[in-house]
Coordinates of C-alpha atoms in Angstrom, one line a residue:
X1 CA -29.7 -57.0 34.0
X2 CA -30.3 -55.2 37.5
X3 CA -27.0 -54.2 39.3
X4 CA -28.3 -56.1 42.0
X5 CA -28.6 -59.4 40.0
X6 CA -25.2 -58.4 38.5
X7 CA -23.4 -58.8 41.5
X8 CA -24.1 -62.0 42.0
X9 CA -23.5 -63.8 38.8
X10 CA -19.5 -64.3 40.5
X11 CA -20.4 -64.0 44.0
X12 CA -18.6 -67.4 45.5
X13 CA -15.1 -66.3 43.3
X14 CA -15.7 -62.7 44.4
X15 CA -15.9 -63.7 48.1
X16 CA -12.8 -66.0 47.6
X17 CA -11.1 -62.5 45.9
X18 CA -12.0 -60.7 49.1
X19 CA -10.7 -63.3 51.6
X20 CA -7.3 -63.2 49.8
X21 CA -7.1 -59.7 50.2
X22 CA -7.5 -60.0 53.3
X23 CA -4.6 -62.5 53.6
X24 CA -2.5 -60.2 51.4
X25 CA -3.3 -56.9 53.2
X26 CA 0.2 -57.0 55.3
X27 CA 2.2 -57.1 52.0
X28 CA 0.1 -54.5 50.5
X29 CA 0.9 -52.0 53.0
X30 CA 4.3 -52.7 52.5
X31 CA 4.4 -52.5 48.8
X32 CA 2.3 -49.3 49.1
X33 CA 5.3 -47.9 51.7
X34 CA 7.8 -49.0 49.3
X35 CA 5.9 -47.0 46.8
X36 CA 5.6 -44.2 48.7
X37 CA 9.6 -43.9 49.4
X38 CA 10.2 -43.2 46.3
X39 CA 10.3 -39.2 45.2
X40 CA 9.0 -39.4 42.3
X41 CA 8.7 -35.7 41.3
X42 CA 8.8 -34.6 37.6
X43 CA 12.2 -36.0 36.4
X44 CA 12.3 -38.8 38.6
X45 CA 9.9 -41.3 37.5
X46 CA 12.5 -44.1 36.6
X47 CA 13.6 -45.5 39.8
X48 CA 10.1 -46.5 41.3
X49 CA 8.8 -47.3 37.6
X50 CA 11.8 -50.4 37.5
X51 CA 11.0 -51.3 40.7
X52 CA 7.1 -51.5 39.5
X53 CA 8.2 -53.2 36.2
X54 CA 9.8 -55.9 38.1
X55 CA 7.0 -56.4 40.4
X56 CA 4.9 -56.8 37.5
X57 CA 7.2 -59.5 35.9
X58 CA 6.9 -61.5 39.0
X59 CA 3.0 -61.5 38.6
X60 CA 3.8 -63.1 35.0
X61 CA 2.4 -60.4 33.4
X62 CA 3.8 -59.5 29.9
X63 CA 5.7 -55.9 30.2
X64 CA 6.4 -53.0 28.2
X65 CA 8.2 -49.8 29.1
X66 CA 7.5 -46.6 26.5
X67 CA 9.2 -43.1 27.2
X68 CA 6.5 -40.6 25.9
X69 CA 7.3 -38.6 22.2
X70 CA 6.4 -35.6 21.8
X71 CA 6.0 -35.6 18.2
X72 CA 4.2 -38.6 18.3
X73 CA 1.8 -37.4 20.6
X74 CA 1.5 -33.8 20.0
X75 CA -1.8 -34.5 17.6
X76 CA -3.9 -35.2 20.3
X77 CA -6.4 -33.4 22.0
X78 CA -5.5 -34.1 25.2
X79 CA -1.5 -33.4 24.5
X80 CA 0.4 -31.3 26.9
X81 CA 3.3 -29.0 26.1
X82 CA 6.6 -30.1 28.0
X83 CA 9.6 -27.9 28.9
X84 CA 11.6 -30.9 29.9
X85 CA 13.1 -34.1 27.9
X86 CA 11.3 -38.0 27.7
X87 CA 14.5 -39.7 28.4
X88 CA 14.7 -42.5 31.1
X89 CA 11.1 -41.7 31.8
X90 CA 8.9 -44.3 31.4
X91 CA 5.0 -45.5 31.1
X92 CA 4.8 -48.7 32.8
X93 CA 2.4 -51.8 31.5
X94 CA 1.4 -55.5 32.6
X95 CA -0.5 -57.5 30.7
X96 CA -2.5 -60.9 31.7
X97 CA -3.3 -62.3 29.0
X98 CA -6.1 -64.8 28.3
X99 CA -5.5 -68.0 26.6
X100 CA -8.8 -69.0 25.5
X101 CA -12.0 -67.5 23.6
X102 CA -13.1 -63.9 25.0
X103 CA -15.8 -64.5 27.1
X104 CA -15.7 -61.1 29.0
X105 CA -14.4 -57.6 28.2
X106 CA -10.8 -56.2 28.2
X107 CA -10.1 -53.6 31.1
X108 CA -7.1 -51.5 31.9
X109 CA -6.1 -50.3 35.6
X110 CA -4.3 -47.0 35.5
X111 CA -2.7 -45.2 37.6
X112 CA 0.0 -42.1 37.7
X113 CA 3.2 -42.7 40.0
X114 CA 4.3 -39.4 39.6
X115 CA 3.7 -36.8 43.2
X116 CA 4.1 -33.0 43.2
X117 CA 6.9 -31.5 46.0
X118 CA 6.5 -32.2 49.4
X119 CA 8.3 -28.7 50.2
X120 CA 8.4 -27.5 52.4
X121 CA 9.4 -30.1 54.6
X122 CA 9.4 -28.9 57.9
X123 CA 5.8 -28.5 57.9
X124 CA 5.7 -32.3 58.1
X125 CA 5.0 -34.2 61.0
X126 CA 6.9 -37.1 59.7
X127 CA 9.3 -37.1 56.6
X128 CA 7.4 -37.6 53.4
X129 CA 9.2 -39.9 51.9
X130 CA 9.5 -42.6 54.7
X131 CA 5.4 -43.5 55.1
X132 CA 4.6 -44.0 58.3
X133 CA 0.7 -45.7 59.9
X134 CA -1.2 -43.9 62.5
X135 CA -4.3 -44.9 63.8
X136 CA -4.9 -46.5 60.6
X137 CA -3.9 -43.9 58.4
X138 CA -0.6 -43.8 56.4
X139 CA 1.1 -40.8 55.8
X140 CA 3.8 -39.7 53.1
X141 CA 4.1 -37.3 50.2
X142 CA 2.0 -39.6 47.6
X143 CA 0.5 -42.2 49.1
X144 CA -3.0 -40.8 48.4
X145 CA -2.6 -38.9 45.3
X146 CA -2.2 -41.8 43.8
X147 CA 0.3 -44.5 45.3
X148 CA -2.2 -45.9 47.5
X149 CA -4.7 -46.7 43.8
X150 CA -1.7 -48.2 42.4
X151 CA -1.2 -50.5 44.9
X152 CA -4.9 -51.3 45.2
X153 CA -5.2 -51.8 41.5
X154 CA -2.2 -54.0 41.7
X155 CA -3.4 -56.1 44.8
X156 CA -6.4 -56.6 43.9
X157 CA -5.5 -58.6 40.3
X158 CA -2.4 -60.6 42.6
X159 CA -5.5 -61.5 44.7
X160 CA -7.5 -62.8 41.7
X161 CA -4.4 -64.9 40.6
X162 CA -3.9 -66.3 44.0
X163 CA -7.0 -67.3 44.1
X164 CA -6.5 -69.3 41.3
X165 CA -9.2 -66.9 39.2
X166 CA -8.4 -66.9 35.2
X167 CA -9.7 -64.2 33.3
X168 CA -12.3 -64.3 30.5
X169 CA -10.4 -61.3 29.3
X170 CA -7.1 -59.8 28.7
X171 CA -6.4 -57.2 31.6
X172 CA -3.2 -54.6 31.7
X173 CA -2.0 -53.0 34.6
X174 CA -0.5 -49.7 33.7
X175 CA 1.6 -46.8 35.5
X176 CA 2.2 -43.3 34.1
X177 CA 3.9 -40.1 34.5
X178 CA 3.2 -36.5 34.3
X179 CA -0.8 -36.9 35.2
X180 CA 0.4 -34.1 37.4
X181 CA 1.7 -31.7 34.4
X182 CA 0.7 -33.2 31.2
X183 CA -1.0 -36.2 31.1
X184 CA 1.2 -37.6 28.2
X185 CA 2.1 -40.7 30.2
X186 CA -1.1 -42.0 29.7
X187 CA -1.5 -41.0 26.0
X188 CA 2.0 -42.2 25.3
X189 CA 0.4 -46.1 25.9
X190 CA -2.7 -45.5 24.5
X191 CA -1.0 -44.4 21.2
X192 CA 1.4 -47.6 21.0
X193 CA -1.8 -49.6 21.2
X194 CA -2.3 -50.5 24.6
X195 CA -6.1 -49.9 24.5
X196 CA -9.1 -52.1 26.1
X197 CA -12.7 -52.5 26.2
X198 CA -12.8 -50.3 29.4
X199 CA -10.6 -48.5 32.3
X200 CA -10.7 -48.0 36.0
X201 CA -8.4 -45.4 37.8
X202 CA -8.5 -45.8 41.4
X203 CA -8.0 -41.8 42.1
X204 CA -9.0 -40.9 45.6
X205 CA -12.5 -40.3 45.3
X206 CA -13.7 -41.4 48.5
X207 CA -15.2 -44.4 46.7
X208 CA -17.0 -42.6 44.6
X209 CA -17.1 -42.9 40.9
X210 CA -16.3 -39.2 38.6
X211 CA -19.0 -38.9 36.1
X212 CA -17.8 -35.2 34.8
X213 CA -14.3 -32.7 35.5
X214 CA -13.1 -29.7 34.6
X215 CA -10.8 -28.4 32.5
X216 CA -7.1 -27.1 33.6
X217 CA -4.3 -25.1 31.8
X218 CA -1.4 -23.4 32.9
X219 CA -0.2 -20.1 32.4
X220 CA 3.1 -18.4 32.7
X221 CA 2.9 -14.5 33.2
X222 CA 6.6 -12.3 32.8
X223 CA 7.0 -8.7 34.2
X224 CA 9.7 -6.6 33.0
X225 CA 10.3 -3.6 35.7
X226 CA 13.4 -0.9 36.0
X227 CA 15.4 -1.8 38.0
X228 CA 17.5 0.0 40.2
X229 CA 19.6 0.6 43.9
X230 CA 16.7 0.6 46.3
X231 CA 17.7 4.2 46.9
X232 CA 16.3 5.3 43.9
X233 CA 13.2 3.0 44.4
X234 CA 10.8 5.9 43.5
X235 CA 11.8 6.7 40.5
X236 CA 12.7 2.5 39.2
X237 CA 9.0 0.2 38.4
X238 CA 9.5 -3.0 40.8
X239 CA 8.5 -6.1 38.8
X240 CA 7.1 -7.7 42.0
X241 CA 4.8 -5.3 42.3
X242 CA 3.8 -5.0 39.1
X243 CA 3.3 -9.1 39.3
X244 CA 1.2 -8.7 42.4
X245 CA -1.5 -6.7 40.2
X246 CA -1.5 -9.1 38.0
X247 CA -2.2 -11.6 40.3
X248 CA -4.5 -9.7 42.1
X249 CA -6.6 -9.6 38.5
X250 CA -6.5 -13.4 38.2
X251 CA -8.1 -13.6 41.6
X252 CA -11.1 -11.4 40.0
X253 CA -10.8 -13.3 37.2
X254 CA -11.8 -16.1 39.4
X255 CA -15.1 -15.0 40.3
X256 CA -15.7 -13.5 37.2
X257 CA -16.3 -17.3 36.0
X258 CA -17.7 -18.8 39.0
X259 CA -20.1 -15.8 38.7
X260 CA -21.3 -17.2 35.0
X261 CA -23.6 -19.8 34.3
X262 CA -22.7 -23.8 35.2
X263 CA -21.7 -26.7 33.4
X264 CA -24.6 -28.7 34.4
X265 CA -22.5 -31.5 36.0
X266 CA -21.5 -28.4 38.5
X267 CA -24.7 -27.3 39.4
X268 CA -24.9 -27.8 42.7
X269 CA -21.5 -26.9 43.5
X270 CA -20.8 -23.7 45.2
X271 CA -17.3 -23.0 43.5
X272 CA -16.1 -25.0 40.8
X273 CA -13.6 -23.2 39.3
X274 CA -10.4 -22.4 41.1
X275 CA -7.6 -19.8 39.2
X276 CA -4.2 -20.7 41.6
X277 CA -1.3 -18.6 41.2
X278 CA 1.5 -21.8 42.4
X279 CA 5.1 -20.4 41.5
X280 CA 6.6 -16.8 41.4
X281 CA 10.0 -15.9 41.0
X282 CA 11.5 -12.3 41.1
X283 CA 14.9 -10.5 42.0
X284 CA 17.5 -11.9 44.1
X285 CA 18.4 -8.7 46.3
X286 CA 16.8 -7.4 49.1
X287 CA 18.2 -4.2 48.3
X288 CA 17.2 -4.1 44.8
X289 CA 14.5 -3.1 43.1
X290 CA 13.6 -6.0 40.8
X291 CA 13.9 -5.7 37.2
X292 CA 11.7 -8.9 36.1
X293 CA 9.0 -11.3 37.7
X294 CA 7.2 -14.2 36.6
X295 CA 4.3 -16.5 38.3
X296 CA 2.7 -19.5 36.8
X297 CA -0.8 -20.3 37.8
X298 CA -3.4 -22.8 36.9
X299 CA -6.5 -22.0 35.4
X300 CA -10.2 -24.4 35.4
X301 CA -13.2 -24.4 33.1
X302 CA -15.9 -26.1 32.2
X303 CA -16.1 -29.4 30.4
X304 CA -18.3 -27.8 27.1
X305 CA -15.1 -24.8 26.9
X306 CA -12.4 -25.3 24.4
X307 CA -9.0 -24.4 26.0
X308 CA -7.4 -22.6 23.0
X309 CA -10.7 -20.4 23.5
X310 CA -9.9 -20.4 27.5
X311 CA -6.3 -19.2 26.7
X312 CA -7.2 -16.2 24.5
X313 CA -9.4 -15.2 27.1
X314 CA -7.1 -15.5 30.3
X315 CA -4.5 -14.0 27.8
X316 CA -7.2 -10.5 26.9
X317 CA -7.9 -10.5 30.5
X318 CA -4.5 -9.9 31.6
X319 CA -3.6 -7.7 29.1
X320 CA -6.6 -5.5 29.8
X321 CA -5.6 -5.2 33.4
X322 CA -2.5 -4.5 32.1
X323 CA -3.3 -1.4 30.1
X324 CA -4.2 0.3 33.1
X325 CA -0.8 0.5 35.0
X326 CA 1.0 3.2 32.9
X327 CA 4.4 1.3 32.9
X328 CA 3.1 -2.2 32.1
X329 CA 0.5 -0.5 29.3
X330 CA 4.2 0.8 27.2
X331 CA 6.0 -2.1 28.7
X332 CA 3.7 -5.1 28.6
X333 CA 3.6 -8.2 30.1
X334 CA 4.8 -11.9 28.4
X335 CA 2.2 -14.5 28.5
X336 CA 2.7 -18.0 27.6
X337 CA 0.8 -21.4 28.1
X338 CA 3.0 -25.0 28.5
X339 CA 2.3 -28.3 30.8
X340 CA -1.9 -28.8 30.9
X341 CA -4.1 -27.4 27.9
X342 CA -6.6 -30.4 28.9
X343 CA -10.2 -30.2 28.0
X344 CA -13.1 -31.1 30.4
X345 CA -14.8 -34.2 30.9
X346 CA -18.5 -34.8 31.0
X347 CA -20.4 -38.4 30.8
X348 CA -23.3 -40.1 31.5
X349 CA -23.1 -43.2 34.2
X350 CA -26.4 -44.8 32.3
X351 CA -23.7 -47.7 30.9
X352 CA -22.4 -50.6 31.1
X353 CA -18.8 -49.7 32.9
X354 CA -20.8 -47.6 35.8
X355 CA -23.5 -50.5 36.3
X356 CA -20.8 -52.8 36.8
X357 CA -18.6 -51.1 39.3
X358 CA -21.8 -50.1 40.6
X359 CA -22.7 -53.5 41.4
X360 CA -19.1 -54.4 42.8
X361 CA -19.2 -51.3 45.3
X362 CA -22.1 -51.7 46.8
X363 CA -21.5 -56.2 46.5
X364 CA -18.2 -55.2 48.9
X365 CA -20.0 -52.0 51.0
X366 CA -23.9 -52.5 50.8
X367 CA -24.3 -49.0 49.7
X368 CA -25.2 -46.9 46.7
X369 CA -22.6 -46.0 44.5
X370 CA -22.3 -42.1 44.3
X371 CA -21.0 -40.3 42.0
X372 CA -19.7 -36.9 41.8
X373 CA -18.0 -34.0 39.7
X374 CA -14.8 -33.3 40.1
X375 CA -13.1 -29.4 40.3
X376 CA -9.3 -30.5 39.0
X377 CA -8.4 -33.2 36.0
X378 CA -7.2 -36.9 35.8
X379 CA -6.1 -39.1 32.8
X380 CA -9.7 -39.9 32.5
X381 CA -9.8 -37.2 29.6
X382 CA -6.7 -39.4 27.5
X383 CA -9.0 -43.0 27.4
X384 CA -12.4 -40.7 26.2
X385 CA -10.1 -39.4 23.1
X386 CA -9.7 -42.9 22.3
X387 CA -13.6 -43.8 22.5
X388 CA -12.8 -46.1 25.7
X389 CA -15.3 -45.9 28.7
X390 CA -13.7 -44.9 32.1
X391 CA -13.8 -43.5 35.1
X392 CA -12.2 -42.7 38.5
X393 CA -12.8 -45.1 41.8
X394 CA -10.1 -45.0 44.5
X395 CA -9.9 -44.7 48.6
X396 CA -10.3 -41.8 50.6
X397 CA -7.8 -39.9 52.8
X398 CA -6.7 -35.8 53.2
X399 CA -4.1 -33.3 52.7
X400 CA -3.3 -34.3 49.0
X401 CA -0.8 -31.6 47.3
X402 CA 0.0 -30.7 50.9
X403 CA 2.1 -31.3 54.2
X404 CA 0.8 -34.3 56.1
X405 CA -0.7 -36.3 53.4
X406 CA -2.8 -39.5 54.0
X407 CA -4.2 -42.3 52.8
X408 CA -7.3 -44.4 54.8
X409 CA -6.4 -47.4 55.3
X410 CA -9.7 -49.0 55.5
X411 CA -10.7 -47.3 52.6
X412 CA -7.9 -49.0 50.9
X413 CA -8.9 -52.5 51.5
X414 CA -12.0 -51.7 50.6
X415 CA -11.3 -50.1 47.1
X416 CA -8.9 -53.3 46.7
X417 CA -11.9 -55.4 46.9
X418 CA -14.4 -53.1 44.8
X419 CA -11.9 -53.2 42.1
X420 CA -11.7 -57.3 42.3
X421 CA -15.0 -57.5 42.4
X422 CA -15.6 -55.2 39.2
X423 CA -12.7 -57.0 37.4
X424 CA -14.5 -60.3 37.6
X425 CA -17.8 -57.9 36.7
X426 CA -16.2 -57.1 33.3
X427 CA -13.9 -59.4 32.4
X428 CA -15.9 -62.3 33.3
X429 CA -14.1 -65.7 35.0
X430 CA -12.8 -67.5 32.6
X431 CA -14.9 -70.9 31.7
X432 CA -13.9 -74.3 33.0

């Protein structure tokens, strides 16, 4: 079946979908600035996960809360190592659940609710944690990466039940933590069971769909120096210092492997792979020298490289530029991995979850669905170690990880009603 001829098979129920959206878009934007009021940073999760498990309940969906277990979970592949306790931390899941013979195919909407910092603040034009819509554009730490998916995802399945749609299907709604850090949110529900047919996770991809991204693991790099009173600075080894080199040889580390040949998803892309040093923390005295110093930084590679392999080699690197500061070659540096050891991602959109939502974006847009490679990771990787087809969809906007974040608010609406229409594209109405 063409994707053209797909998207019509539900076209009068779509259309209905749409104009409920359209009716609903006011609350949306509400729940999505409720959402987005929330700081749900690492360690904070459980506050805005209640307030989503609730919402959930009032949709009638089934619900399930699971905090993620480490032990449980550490078999996987896709497994990231914490520094930091499960407790009061939830993964969030709805289920709608069909009553009758399965006449389409299960589908899960995913989406993370956890948001890096939003320091520092007073770069901000507005305070990032009390969204506020400009010109069509709302703005707060979140709402883009991914609040604003979550509240599509959710809006668009309250549309297909206001509508009076039933399902041919059984369809969960779930929200994680730690796609930021770990991704063990997302394994955590996969591993009690909650699995489906398929997956959509409206990420903001400019409404395109991800067909391939890279790998990502962080690294945490300590200096010892000798410290001493900065009067005696010449003859003491500053740790800072001896950090910035290090840092320095990351950076060439960087375009050592853009320099090598491409993943062939990456072809065409001038830099894939980005080595960030995010976090560095060293003495406490302006007046002394500092004895230790240690940055974290985040590594990429390519989907077909194994990330125990990628450690040993950021590991030799650093330890080779090492050896040729005299004090760090006797006194060498600590290197350590924790948080993302996720592998790449690479898959072909000739099937049936990329026809479909194929046929629903260009049903709601009238274009051609594009899709793209992306440079930095999503929970995608979680749902392909558990043989389930998936991939990213979501609205566009800017400024993500940074001050003066945004969401598109058209964009939004629009995503709302791709993802309706690809819901009733998989899961099929339910016969009368």
């Amino acid at each position: 079946m063409k994707e053209q001829e797909i998207a019509q098979v539900q076209a009068e129920s779509v259309k209905r979908v749409h104009e409920t959206i359209d009716e609903l878009w006011n609350e949306a934007q509400l729940f999505l600035k409720t959402l987005g009021s929330f700081k749900s940073t690492l360690g904070n999760e459980q506050e805005i996960q209640s307030f989503i498990l609730k919402h959930l309940e009032e949709m009638n969906l089934e619900t399930t809360s699971i905090e993620p277990d480490p032990e449980k979970l550490s078999s996987y592949k896709n497994y990231g190592r914490p520094e930091w306790p499960y407790d009061g931390r939830p993964a969030v899941v709805g289920e709608w659940k069909t009553d009758q013979p399965k006449t389409g195919k299960s589908l899960i909407l995913q989406g993370h609710i956890d948001v890096v910092s939003a320091e520092p603040k007073h770069l901000w034009e507005h305070d990032p944690y009390s969204p506020v819509t400009v010109d069509d554009r709302m703005y707060g730490r979140g709402v883009l990466d991914m609040k604003g998916g979550v509240a599509s995802m959710i809006y668009a399945v309250k549309a297909l039940q206001q509508a009076g749609i039933q399902l041919g299907a059984d369809l969960q709604i779930q929200t994680v933590i730690e796609e930021e850090c770990t991704g063990n949110g997302a394994l955590a529900l996969l591993d009690a069971g909650f699995t489906a047919d398929g997956a959509l996770i409206p990420e903001p991809t400019a409404q395109r769909a991800i067909k391939g991204q890279v790998g990502v693991l962080w690294v945490r790099i300590t200096v010892q120096g000798a410290g001493a009173h900065v009067e005696r600075a010449e003859k003491a080894h500053n740790a800072i210092n001896k950090a910035a080199y290090l840092i320095q040889s990351l950076d060439e580390y960087r375009e050592y492997i853009n320099a090598r040949p491409k993943h062939h998803d990456f072809a065409d892309h001038p830099h894939p792979l980005n080595v960030n040093t995010g976090v560095i923390q060293g003495g406490d005295w302006a007046s002394n020298v500092p004895s230790e110093c240690t940055f974290e930084a985040r590594v990429g590679f390519y989907p077909d490289q194994n990330p125990a392999d990628i450690q040993a080699e950021v590991k030799e690197w650093i330890m080779t530029a090492a050896e040729k500061d005299d004090w760090m070659r006797e006194t060498p540096p600590d290197v350590s991995f924790y948080g993302f050891s996720a592998p790449g991602s690479s898959t072909s959109t000739d099937n049936d979850l990329f026809h479909r939502l194929a046929a629903s974006h260009t049903f709601t847009t009238n274009q051609e669905l594009e899709s793209i490679a992306f440079t930095a990771t999503t929970d995608i990787r979680a749902f392909e170690e558990f043989g389930i087809p998936v991939t990213c969809y979501g609205p566009s906007g800017a400024n993500m990880h940074g001050p003066n974040e945004y969401v598109d608010l058209a964009s939004l609406k629009t995503t709302t009603k791709t993802i309706a229409a690809f819901i009733l594209q998989w899961c099929n109405e339910k016969e009368s």
